[in-house]
CSV table of C-alpha atoms in Angstrom, one decimal:
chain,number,residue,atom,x,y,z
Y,15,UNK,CA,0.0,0.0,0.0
Y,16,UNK,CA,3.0,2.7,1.2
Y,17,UNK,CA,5.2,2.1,-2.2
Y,18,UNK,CA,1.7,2.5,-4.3
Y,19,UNK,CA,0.6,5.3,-2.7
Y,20,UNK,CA,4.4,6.7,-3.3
Y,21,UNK,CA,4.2,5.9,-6.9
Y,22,UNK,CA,1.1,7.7,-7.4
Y,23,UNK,CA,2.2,10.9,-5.7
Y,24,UNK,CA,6.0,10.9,-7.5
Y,25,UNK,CA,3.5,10.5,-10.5
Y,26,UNK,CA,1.5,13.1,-10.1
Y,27,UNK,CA,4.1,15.6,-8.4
Y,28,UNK,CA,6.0,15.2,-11.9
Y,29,UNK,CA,3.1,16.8,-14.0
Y,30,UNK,CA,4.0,19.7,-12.6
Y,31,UNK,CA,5.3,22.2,-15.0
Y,32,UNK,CA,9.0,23.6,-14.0
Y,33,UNK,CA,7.4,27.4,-13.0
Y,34,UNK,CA,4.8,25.7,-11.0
Y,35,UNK,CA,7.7,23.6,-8.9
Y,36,UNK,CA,9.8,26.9,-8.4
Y,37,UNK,CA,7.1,28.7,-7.5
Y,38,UNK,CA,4.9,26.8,-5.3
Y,39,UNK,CA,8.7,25.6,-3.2
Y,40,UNK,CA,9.2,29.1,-2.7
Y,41,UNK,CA,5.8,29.7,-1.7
Y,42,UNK,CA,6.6,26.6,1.0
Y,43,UNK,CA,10.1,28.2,1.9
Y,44,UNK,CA,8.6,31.2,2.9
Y,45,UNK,CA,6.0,29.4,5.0
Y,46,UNK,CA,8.5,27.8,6.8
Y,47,UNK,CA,10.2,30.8,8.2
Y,48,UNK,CA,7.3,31.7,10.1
Y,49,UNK,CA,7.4,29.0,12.4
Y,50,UNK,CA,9.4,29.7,15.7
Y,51,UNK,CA,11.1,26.6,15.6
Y,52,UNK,CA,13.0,27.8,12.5
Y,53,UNK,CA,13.8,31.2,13.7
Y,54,UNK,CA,14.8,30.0,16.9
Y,55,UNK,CA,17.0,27.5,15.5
Y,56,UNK,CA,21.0,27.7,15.3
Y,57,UNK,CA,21.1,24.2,13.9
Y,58,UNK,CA,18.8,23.4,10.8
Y,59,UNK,CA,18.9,19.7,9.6
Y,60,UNK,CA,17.4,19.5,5.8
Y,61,UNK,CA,18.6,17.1,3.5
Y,62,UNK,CA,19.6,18.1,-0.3
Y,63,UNK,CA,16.2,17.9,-2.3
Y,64,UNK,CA,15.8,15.9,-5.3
Y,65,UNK,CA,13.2,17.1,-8.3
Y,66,UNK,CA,9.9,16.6,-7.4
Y,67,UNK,CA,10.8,16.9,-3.8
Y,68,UNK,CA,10.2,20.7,-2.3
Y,69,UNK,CA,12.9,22.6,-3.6
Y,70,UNK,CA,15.7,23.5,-0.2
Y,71,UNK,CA,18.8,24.7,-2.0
Y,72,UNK,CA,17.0,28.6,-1.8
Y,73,UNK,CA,16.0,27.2,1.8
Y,74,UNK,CA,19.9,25.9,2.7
Y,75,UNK,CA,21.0,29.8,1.0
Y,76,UNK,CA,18.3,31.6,3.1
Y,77,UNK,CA,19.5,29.8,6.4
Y,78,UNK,CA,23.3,30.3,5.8
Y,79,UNK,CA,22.5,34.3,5.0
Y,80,UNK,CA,20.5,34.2,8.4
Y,81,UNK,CA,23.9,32.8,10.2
Y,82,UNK,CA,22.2,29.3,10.7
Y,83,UNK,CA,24.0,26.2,10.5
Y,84,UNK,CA,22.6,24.1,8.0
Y,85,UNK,CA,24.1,20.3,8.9
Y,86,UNK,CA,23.1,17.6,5.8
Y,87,UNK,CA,22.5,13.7,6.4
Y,88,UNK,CA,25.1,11.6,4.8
Y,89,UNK,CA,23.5,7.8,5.2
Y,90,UNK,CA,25.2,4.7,6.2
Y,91,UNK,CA,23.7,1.9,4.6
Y,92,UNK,CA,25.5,-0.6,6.5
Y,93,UNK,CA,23.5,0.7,9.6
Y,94,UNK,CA,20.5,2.6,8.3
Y,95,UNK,CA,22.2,5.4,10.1
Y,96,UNK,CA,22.8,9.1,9.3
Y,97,UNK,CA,25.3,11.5,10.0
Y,98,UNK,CA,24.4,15.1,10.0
Y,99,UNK,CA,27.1,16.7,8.9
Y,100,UNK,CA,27.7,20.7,8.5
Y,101,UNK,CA,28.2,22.7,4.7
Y,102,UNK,CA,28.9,26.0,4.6
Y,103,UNK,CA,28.6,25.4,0.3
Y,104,UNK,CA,27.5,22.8,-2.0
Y,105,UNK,CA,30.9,22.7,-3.5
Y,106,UNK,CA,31.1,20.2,0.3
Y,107,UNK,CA,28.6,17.3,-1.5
Y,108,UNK,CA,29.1,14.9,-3.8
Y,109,UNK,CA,26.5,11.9,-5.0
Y,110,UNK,CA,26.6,8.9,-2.9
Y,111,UNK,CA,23.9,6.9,-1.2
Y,112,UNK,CA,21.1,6.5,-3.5
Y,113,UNK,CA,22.5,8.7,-5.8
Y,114,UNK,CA,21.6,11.3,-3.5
Y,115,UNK,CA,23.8,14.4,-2.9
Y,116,UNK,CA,25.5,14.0,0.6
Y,117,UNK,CA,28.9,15.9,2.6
Y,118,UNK,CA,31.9,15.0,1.5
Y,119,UNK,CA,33.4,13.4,4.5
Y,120,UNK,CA,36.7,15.4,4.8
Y,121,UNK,CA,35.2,18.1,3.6
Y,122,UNK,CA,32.6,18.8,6.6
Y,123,UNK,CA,32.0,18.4,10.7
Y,124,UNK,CA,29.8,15.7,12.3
Y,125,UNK,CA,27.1,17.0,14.4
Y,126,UNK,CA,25.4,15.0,17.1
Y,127,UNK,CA,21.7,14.4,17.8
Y,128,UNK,CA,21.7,16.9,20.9
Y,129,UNK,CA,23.2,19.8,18.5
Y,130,UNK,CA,20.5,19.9,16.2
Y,131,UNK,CA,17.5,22.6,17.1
Y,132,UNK,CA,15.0,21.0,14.2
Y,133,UNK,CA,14.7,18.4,11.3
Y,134,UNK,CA,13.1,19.2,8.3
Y,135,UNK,CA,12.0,15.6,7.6
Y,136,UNK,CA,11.3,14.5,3.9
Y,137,UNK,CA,8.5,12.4,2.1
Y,138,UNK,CA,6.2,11.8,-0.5
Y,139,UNK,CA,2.7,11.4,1.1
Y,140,UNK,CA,1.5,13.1,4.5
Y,141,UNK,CA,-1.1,12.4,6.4
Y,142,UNK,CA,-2.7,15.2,8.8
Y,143,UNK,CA,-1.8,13.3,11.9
Y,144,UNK,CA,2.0,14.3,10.9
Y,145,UNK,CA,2.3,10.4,9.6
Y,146,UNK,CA,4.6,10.2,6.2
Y,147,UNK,CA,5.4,7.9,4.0
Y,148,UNK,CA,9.0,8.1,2.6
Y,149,UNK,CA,11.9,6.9,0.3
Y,150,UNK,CA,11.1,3.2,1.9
Y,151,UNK,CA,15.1,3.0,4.0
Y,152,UNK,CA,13.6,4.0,7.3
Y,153,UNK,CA,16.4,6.4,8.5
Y,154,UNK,CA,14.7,9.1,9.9
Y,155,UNK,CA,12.3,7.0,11.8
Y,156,UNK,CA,15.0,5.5,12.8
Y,157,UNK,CA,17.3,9.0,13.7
Y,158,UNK,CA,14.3,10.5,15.4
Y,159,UNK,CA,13.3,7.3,17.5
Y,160,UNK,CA,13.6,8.9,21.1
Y,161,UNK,CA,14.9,12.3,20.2
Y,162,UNK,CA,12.6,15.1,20.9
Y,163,UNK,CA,13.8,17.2,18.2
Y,164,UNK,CA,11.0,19.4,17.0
Y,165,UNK,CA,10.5,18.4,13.1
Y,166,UNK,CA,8.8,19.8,10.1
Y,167,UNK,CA,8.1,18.4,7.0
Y,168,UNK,CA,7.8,19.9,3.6
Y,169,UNK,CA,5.0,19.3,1.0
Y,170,UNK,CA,3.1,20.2,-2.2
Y,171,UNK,CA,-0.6,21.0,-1.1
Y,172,UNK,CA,-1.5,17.5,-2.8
Y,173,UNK,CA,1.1,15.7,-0.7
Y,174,UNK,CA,-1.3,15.7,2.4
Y,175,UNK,CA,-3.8,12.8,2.2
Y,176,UNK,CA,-6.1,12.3,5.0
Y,177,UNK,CA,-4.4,9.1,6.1
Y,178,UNK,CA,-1.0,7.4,5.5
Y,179,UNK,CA,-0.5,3.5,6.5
Y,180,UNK,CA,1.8,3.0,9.5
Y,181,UNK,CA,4.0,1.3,11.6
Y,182,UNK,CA,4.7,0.9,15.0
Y,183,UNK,CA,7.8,2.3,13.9
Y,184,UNK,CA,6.7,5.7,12.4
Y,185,UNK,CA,7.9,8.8,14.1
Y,186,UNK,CA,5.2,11.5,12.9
Y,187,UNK,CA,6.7,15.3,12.2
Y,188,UNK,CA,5.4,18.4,14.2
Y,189,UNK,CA,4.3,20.2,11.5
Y,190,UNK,CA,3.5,20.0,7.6
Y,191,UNK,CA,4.3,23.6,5.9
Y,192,UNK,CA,2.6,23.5,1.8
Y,193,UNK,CA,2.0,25.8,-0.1
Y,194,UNK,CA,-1.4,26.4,1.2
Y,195,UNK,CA,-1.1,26.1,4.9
Y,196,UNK,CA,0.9,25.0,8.0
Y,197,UNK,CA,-0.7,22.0,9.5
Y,198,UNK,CA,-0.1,22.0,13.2
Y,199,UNK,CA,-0.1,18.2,14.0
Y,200,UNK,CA,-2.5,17.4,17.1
Y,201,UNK,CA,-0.7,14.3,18.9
């Protein structure tokens, strides 16, 4: 049910035309700065998007001219692990995991758990209850398992469904910013 109800969404999130996807992520971007948890943040964990994903790289720019420290997950597939890790440019990733852009090791800092301020979580579907359904590897369930870090999701308007299968496992963000609205997750 989860991997069909990601293939739908990709799906559809690709008909969008490549104005529509620039606009409506910055639309979502600017959203996003007006929840406290991002203003009040030193430490901003976000990974690298990936087209149809919301669009961070103006995010990633916006948070280093604010004097944030944006910190990037490298995975470890061995584990089904991730390593935040700090960029101060993307010159600092390369692809790796997934063919996903990740630090470059020896290019960039490690950053533990307890140094991040908030997690801006990735998916493809969301449900209102803050329920997601990702890539399918698990890692940030896994990353967020008891850890308290407040978290926020990013999403297309259509990317919010009513309700998402789950897990025992699922870790459900705080909030879902679209292009729309914020939804404020009730737990």
């Amino acid at each position: 049910m989860k991997s069909q109800m990601r293939q739908a969404m990709l799906q559809q999130l690709r008909q969008m035309t490549e104005e529509q996807y620039r606009t409506r992520s910055a639309k979502i971007v600017k959203r996003l700065f007006r929840l406290p948890s991002i203003e009040e943040a030193e430490v901003v964990a976000v990974t690298i998007s990936r087209y149809p994903e919301v669009d961070t790289y103006a995010l990633i720019e916006t948070l280093w001219e604010m004097g944030k420290t944006v910190v990037v997950p490298r995975c470890l597939p061995k584990t089904k692990e991730m390593d935040f890790r700090k960029i101060t440019s993307f010159t600092q990733l390369e692809i790796a995991y997934a063919e996903l852009l990740e630090p470059i090791v020896h290019e960039t800092t490690s950053f533990e758990k307890s140094e991040i301020d908030v997690v801006i979580v990735p998916g493809v579907v969301f449900d209102v209850r803050g329920y997601r359904i990702g890539f399918g590897g698990g890692y940030y369930d896994r990353y967020l398992e008891n850890n308290p870090i407040p978290t926020i999701a990013l999403a297309f308007s259509e990317q919010v469904v009513v309700q998402v299968p789950t897990d025992h496992y699922d870790i459900p963000v705080d909030h879902i910013v679209t292009d729309f609205n914020i939804v404020e997750v009730v737990k």
